[in-house]
PDB file of C-alpha atoms in Angstrom:
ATOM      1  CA  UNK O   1      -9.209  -6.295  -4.266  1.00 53.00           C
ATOM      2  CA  UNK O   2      -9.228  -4.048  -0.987  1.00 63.00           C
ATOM      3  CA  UNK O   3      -7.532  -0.899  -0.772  1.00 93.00           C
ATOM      4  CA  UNK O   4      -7.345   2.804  -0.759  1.00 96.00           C
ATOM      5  CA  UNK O   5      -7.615   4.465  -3.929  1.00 96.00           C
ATOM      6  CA  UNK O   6      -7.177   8.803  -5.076  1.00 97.00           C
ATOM      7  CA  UNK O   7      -8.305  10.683  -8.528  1.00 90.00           C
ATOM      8  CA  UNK O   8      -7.197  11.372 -10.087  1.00 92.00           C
ATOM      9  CA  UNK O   9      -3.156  10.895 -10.042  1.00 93.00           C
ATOM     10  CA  UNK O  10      -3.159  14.314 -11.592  1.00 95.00           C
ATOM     11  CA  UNK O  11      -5.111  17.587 -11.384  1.00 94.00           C
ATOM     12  CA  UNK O  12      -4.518  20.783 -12.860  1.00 94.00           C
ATOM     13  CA  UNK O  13      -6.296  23.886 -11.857  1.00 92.00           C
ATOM     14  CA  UNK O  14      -6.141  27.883 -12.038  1.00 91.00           C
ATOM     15  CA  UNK O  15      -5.312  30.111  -8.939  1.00 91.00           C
ATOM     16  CA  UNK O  16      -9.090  30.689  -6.936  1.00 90.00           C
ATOM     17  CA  UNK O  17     -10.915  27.768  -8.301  1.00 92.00           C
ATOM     18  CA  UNK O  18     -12.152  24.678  -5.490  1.00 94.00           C
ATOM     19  CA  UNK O  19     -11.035  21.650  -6.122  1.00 95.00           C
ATOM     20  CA  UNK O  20     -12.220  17.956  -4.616  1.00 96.00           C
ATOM     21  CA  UNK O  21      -9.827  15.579  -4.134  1.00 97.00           C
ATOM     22  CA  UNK O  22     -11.368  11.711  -3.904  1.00 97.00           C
ATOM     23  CA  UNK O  23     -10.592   9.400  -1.621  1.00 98.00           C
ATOM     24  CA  UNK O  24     -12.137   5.882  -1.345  1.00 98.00           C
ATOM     25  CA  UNK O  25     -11.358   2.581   1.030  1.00 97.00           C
ATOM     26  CA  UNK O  26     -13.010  -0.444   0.905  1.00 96.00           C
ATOM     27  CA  UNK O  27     -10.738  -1.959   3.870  1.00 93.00           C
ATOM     28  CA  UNK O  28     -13.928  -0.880   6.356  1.00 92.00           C
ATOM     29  CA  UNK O  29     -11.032   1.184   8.440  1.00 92.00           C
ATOM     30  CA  UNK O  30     -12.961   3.871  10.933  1.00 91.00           C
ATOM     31  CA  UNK O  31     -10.664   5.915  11.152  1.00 91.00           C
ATOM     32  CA  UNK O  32      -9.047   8.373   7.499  1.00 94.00           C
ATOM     33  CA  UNK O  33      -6.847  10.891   7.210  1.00 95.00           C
ATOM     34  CA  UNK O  34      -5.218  13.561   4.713  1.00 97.00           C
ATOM     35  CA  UNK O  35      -1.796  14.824   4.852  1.00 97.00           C
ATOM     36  CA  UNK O  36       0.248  17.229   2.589  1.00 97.00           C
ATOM     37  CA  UNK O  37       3.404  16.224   0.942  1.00 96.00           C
ATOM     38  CA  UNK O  38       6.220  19.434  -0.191  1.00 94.00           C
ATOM     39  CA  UNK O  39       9.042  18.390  -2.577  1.00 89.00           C
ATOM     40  CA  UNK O  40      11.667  16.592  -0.279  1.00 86.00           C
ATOM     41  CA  UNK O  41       9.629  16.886   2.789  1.00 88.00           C
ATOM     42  CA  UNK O  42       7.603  15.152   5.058  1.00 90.00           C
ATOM     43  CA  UNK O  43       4.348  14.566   5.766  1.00 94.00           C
ATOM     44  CA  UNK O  44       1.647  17.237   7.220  1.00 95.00           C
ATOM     45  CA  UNK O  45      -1.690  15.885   8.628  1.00 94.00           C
ATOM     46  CA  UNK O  46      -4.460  18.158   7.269  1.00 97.00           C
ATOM     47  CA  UNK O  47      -7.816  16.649   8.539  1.00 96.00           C
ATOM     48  CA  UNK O  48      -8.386  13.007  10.243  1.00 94.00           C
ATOM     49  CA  UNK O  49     -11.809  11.692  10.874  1.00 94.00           C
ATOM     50  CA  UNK O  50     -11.905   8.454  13.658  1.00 90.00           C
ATOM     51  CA  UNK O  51     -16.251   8.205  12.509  1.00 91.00           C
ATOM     52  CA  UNK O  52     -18.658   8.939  10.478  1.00 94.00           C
ATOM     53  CA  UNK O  53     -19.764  12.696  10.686  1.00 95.00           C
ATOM     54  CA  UNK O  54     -16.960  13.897  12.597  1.00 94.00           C
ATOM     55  CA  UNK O  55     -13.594  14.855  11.576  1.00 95.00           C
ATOM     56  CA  UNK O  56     -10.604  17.267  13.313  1.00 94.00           C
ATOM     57  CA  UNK O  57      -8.350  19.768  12.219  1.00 95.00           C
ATOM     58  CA  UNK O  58      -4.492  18.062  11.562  1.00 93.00           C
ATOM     59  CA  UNK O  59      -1.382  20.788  11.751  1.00 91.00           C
ATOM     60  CA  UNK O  60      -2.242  22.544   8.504  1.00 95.00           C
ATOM     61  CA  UNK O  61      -5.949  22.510   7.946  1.00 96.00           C
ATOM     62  CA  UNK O  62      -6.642  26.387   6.726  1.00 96.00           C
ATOM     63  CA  UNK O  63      -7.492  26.707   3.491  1.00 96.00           C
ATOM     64  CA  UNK O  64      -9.137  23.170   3.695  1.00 97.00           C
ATOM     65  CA  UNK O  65     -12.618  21.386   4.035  1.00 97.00           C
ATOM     66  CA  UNK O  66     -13.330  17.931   4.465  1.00 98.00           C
ATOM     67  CA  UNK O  67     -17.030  15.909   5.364  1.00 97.00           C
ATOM     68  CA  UNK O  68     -17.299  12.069   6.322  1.00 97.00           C
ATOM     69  CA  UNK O  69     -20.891  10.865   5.136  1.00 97.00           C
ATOM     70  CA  UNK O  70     -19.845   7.916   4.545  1.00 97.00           C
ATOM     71  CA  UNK O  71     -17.437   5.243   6.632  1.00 97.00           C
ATOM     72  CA  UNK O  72     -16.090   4.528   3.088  1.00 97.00           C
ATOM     73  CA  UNK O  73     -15.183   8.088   1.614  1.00 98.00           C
ATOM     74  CA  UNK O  74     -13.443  10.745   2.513  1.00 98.00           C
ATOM     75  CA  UNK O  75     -13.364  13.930   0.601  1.00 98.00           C
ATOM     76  CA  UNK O  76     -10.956  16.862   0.438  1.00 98.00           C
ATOM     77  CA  UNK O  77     -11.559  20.021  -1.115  1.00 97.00           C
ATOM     78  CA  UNK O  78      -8.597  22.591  -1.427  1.00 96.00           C
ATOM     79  CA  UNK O  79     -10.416  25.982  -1.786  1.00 94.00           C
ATOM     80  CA  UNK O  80      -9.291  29.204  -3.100  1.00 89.00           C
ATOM     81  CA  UNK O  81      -7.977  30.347   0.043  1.00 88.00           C
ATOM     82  CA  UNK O  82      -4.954  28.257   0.625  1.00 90.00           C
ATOM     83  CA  UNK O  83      -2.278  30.167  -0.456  1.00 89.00           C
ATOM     84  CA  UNK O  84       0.056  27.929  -1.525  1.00 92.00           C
ATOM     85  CA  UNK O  85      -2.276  24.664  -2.748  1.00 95.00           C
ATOM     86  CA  UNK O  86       0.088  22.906  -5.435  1.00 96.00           C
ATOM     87  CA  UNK O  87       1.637  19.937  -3.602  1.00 96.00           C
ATOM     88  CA  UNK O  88       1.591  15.969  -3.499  1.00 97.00           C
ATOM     89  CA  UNK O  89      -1.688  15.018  -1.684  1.00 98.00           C
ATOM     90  CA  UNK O  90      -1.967  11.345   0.447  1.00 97.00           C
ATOM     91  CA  UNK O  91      -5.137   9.831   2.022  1.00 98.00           C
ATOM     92  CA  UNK O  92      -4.426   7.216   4.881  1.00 96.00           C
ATOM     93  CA  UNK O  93      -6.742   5.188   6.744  1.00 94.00           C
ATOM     94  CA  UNK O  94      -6.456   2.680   9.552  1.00 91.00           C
ATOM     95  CA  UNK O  95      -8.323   0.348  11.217  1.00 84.00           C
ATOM     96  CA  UNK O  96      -9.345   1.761  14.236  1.00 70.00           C
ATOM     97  CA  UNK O  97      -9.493   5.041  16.217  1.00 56.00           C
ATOM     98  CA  UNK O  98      -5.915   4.588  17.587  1.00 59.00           C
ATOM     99  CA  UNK O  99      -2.953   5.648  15.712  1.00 54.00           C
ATOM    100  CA  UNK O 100      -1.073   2.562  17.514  1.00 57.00           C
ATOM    101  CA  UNK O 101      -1.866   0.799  14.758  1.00 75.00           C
ATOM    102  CA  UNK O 102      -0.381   1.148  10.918  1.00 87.00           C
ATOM    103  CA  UNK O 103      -1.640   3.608   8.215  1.00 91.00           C
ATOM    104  CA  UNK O 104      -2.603   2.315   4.507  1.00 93.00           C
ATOM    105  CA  UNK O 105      -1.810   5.021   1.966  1.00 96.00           C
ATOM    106  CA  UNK O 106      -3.517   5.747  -1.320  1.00 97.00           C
ATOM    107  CA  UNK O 107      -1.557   6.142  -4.161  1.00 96.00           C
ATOM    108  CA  UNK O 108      -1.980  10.004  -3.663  1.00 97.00           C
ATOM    109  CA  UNK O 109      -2.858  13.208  -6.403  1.00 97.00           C
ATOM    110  CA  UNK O 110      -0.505  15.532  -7.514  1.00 97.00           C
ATOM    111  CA  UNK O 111      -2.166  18.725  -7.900  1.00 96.00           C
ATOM    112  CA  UNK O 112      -0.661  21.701  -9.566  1.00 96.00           C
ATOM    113  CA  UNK O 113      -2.198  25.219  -9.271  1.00 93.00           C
ATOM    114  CA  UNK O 114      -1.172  27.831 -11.714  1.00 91.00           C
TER     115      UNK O 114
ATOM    116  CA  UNK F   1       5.111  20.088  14.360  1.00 45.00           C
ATOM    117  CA  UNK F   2       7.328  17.359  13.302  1.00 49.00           C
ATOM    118  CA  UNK F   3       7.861  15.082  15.846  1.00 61.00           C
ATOM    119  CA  UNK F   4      10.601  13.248  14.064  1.00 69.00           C
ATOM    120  CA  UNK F   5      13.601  14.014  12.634  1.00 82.00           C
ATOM    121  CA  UNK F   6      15.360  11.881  10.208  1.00 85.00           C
ATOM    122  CA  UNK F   7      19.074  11.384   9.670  1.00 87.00           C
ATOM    123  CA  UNK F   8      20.562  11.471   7.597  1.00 92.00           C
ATOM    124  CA  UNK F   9      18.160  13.642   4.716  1.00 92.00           C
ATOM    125  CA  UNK F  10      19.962  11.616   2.270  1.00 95.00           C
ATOM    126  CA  UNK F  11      22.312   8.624   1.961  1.00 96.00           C
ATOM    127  CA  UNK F  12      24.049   6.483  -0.909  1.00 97.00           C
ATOM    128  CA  UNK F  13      25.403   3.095  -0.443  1.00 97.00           C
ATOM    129  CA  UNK F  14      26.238   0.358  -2.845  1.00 97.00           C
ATOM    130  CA  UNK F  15      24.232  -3.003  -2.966  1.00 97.00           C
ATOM    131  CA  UNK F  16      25.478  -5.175  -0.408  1.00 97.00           C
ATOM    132  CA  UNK F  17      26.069  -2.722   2.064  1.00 98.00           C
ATOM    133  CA  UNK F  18      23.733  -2.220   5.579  1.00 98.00           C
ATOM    134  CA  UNK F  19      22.258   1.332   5.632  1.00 97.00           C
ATOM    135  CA  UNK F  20      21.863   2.800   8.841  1.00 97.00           C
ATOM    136  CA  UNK F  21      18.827   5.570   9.591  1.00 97.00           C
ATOM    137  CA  UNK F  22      18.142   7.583  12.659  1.00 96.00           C
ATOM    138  CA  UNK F  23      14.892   8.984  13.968  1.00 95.00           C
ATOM    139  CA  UNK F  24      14.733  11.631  16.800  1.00 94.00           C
ATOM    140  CA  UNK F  25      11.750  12.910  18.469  1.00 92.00           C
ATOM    141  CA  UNK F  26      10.846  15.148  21.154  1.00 89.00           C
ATOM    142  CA  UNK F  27       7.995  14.246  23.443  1.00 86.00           C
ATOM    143  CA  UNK F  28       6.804  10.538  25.019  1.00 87.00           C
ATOM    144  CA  UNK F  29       5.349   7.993  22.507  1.00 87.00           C
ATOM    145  CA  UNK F  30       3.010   5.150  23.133  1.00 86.00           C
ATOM    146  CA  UNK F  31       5.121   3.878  20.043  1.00 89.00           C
ATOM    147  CA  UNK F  32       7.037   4.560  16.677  1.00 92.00           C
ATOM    148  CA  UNK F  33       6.413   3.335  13.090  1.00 94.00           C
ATOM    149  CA  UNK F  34       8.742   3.024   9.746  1.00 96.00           C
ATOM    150  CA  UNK F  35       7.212   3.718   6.519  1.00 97.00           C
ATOM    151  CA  UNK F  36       8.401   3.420   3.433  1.00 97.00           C
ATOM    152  CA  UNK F  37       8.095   5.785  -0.042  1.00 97.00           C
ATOM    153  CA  UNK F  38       8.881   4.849  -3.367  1.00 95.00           C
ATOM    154  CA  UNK F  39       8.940   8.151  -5.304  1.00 92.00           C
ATOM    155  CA  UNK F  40       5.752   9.733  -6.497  1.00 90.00           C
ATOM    156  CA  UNK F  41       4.012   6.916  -4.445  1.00 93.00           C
ATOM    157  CA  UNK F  42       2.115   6.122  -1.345  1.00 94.00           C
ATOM    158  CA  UNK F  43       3.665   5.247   1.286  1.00 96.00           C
ATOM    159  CA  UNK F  44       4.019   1.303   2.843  1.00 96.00           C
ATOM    160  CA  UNK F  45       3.785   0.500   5.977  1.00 95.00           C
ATOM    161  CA  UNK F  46       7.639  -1.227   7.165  1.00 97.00           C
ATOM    162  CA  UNK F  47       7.307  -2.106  10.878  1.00 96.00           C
ATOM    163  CA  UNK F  48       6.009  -0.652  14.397  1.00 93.00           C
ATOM    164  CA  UNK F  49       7.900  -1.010  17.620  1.00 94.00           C
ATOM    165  CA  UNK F  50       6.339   0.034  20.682  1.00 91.00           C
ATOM    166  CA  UNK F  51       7.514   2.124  23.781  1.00 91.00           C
ATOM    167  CA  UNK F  52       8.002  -0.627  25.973  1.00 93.00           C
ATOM    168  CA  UNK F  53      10.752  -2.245  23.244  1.00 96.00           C
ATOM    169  CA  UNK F  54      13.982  -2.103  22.329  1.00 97.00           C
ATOM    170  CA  UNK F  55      14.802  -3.547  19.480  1.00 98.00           C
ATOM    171  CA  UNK F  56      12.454  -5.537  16.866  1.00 97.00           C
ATOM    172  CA  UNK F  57      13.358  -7.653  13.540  1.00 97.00           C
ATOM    173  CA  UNK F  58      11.391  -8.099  10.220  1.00 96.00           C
ATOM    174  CA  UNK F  59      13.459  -9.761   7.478  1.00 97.00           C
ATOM    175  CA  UNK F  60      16.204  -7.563   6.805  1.00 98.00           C
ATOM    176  CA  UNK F  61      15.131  -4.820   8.898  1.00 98.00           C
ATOM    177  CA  UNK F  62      16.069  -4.386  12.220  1.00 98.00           C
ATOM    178  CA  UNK F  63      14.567  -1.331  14.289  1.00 98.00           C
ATOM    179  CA  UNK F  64      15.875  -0.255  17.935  1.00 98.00           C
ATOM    180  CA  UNK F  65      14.065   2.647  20.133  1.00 97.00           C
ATOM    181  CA  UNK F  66      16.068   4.246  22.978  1.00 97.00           C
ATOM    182  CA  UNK F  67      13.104   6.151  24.981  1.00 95.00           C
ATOM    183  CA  UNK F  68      15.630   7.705  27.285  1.00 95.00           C
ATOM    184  CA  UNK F  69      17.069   9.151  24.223  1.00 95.00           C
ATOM    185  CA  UNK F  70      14.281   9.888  22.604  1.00 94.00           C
ATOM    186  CA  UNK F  71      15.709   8.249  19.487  1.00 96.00           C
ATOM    187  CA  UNK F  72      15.314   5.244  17.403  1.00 97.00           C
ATOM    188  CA  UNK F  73      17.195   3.318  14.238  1.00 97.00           C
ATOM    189  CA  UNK F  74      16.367   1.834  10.842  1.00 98.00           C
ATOM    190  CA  UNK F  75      18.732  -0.966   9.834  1.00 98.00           C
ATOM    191  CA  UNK F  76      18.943  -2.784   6.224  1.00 98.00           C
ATOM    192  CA  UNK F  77      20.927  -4.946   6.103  1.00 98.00           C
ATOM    193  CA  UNK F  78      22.313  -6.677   2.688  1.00 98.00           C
ATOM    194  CA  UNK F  79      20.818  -3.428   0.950  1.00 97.00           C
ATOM    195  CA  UNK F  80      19.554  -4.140  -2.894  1.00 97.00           C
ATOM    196  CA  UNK F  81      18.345  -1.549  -5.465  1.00 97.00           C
ATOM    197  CA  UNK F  82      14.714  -2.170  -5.214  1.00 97.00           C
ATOM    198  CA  UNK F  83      15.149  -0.852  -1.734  1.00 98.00           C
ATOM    199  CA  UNK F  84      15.702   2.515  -2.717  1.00 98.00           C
ATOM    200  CA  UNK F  85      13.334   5.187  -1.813  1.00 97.00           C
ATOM    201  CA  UNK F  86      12.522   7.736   1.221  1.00 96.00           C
ATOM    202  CA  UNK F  87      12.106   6.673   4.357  1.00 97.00           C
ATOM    203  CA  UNK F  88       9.886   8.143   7.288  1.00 96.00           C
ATOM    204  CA  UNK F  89       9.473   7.266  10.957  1.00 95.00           C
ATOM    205  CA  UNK F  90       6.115   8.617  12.384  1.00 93.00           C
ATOM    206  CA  UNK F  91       5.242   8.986  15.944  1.00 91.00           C
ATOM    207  CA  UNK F  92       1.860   8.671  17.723  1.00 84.00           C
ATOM    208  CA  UNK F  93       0.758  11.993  20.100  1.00 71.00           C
ATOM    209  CA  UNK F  94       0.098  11.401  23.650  1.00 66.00           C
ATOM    210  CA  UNK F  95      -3.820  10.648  22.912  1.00 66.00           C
ATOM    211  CA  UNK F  96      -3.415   8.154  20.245  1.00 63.00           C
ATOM    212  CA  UNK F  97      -5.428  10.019  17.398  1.00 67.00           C
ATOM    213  CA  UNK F  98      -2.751  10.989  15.299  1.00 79.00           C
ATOM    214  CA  UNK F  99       0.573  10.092  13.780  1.00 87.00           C
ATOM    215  CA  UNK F 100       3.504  13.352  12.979  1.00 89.00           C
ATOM    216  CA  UNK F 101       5.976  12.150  10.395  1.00 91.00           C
ATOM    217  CA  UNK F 102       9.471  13.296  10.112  1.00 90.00           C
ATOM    218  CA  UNK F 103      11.080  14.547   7.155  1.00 91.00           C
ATOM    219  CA  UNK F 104      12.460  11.521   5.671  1.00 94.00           C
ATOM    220  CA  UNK F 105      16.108   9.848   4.551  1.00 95.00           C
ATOM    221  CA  UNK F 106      15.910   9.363   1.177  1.00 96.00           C
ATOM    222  CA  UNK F 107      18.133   5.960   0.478  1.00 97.00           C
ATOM    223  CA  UNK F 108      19.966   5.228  -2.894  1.00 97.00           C
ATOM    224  CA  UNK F 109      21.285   1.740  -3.339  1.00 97.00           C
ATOM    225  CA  UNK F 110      23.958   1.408  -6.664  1.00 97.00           C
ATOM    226  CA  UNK F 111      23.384  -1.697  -8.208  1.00 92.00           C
TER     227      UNK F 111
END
């Protein structure tokens, strides 16, 4: 059963705490990505990796960290320095290096910060 | 940035009826992609058309791109209930590394 799975669908967590965010694919896709998702909005690319051990910073990646030690996981911790962290959070991944080609999209983690 | 901009940010039909949605965007594209969100979900991959199109079918959507405009169009036709949700287009940047979504039509269908 391939696909792109997040955990958890929920996370709660206090204002200046780190928090991980998984991501896992098993659709042996190069390239991943994270984006941010506001109420009613769009989404906002955080951090895209196109190989292992390398990743780039998307339109919004302060307050972020990601690594890539593995072709199959992708990681995303929101640390205590992005302001405003509560928000819907997607992982993507596609096939190859090019974004000509379609996106696959975990089921995504809400995470609320209070 | 967002590339795209939807239109309309929101739009109720009734089942049977086409819905119409409109995607603007600002700088060349090698192409431009339709997804599709159900709420609280991830979102599904509808259909790509590339620069070098016009206009491209899949079941009961039909997409057109006008590069001269700098605009493209979602059609549904013979809308149902299941197929309401939000709606993005996404463009690609010049480079090919990344893909800028737009802010979305979110489509209700009355049964």
């Amino acid at each position: 059963d391939g696909g792109i799975t997040q955990s958890p669908k929920y996370l709660f967590r206090k204002e200046g705490q780190n928090v991980t965010l998984s991501c896992e694919q098993n659709l042996n896709h190069d390239a991943m990505y994270w984006y941010r998702q506001d109420p009613g909005q769009g989404l906002r690319l955080i951090y895209y990796s196109q190989i292992v051990n390398d990743f780039q910073k998307g339109d919004i990646a302060e307050g972020y960290s990601v690594s890539r030690e593995k072709k199959e996981s992708f990681p995303l911790t929101v640390t205590s320095a992005q302001k405003n962290p509560t928000a819907f959070y997607l992982c993507a991944s596609s096939p190859r290096d090019r974004s000509s080609y379609e996106q696959y999209f975990g089921p995504g983690t809400r995470l609320t910060v209070t | 940035s967002q590339q795209g901009e939807e239109d309309p940010q929101a739009l109720s039909i009734q089942e049977g009826e086409n819905a119409t949605m409109n995607c603007s965007y600002k700088t060349s594209i090698n192409n431009l992609q339709w997804y599709r969100q159900n709420s609280g979900r991830g979102l599904v991959h509808l259909i790509l058309i590339r620069s070098n199109e016009r206009e491209k079918h899949s079941g009961r959507l039909r997409v057109t791109l006008d590069t001269s405009k700098k605009s493209s169009s979602l059609l549904i036709t013979a809308s149902r209930a299941a197929d309401t949700a939000s709606y993005f287009c996404a463009t690609d940047d010049n480079a090919g590394n990344m893909l800028t979504f737009g802010g979305g039509t979110r489509l209700m269908v009355k049964p």
